[in-house]
Coordinates of C-alpha atoms in Angstrom, one line a residue:
M1 CA 82.5 54.0 146.1
T2 CA 79.3 56.0 145.1
I3 CA 77.1 58.7 145.8
T4 CA 74.3 59.4 143.3
L5 CA 71.5 62.1 142.8
T6 CA 67.9 62.2 141.9
E7 CA 67.3 65.0 138.7
R8 CA 65.3 67.7 141.4
A9 CA 68.6 68.1 143.6
A10 CA 70.5 68.1 139.9
R11 CA 68.3 70.6 139.1
Q12 CA 68.9 72.4 142.5
I13 CA 72.5 72.4 142.6
R14 CA 72.6 73.4 138.6
H15 CA 70.1 76.3 140.0
Q16 CA 71.8 77.1 142.9
L17 CA 75.2 76.8 140.5
D18 CA 74.0 79.7 137.6
K19 CA 72.3 81.8 139.7
R20 CA 75.5 82.5 142.3
G21 CA 77.9 82.7 138.4
K22 CA 80.3 80.6 138.9
G23 CA 81.5 77.3 140.9
I24 CA 81.9 73.8 139.4
A25 CA 79.7 71.5 142.0
L26 CA 78.7 70.9 145.0
R27 CA 80.8 69.9 147.8
L28 CA 79.7 68.0 150.6
G29 CA 80.6 66.9 153.3
V30 CA 80.8 64.9 156.9
K31 CA 81.7 67.5 160.0
K32 CA 81.1 66.4 164.0
S33 CA 77.5 68.3 165.5
G34 CA 74.3 68.0 166.6
C35 CA 73.2 65.4 169.7
S36 CA 74.2 62.3 167.1
G37 CA 77.4 62.9 166.6
F38 CA 77.6 64.3 162.7
A39 CA 76.3 66.1 160.1
Y40 CA 76.2 67.1 156.1
S41 CA 77.5 70.4 155.0
F42 CA 77.5 72.5 152.3
D43 CA 79.4 74.6 150.1
Y44 CA 80.1 75.5 147.1
A45 CA 83.3 74.0 144.9
D46 CA 84.8 76.6 142.7
D47 CA 87.8 74.0 141.8
M48 CA 89.0 71.1 142.3
L49 CA 91.6 69.5 145.2
D50 CA 93.9 67.2 145.5
D51 CA 92.4 65.0 148.1
D52 CA 88.4 65.2 146.4
Q53 CA 86.3 63.4 144.8
L54 CA 84.5 63.9 142.2
F55 CA 81.3 62.5 141.1
E56 CA 78.3 63.4 138.3
S57 CA 75.0 62.2 138.4
N58 CA 71.6 64.1 136.1
D59 CA 74.7 66.7 135.0
A60 CA 75.2 67.9 138.1
K61 CA 78.7 67.3 139.9
V62 CA 79.2 66.6 144.2
I63 CA 82.9 66.4 144.7
V64 CA 83.6 64.9 148.5
K65 CA 86.9 64.9 150.4
R66 CA 88.6 61.4 150.2
D67 CA 88.9 61.2 154.0
Q68 CA 85.5 61.4 154.5
L69 CA 84.1 58.8 151.3
S70 CA 83.6 55.8 153.9
F71 CA 81.0 58.0 156.1
I72 CA 78.2 58.3 152.5
D73 CA 80.0 56.2 150.1
G74 CA 76.1 54.2 148.4
S75 CA 74.0 57.6 149.0
E76 CA 71.4 59.0 146.6
I77 CA 70.3 62.6 147.3
D78 CA 67.3 64.0 146.6
F79 CA 66.0 67.8 146.7
V80 CA 62.3 68.0 148.7
Q81 CA 60.3 71.3 149.3
E82 CA 57.7 70.4 152.1
G83 CA 55.5 73.3 152.5
L84 CA 57.5 76.4 152.4
N85 CA 60.7 74.2 153.1
S86 CA 63.3 72.7 151.4
S87 CA 66.1 71.4 152.1
F88 CA 68.9 68.5 150.5
K89 CA 67.7 64.2 151.9
F90 CA 69.8 62.1 152.2
S91 CA 69.3 57.9 152.2
N92 CA 72.4 56.9 153.3
P93 CA 72.6 53.7 154.1
N94 CA 75.4 54.2 156.7
I95 CA 73.2 55.9 159.3
D96 CA 72.3 53.8 162.3
N97 CA 70.2 56.6 164.5
T98 CA 69.3 60.1 163.5
C99 CA 68.6 62.3 166.8
G100 CA 65.0 63.9 166.7
C101 CA 65.3 66.9 164.7
G102 CA 66.9 65.0 161.2
E103 CA 69.5 66.8 161.5
S104 CA 72.2 65.2 162.8
F105 CA 72.7 61.3 163.0
S106 CA 75.7 58.4 164.1
L107 CA 77.0 56.0 162.1
K108 CA 77.2 52.3 162.1
T109 CA 80.4 50.7 163.4

């Protein structure tokens, strides 16, 4: 199981944790949401839980619950700025389809 970060994504994670003043990683999850079925969730991780898996890439850390790894295994996370908007962008090989707005996705069966 792998999750990788581009240098831009890693820099953004480090920046946000530094700005917050605490935390060990970005907590990444998948939740049921949107018109296509699933959406990514983001939070700060202040500690590791028993059912967490830690990934480190470009000097930044991401934590994912083990039962959600199959949804995002093999993903690369980038951070992009488009005009005034900025966001994390996923290259996820497990996605079958995305909704029109790009906020939710369905998984390959």
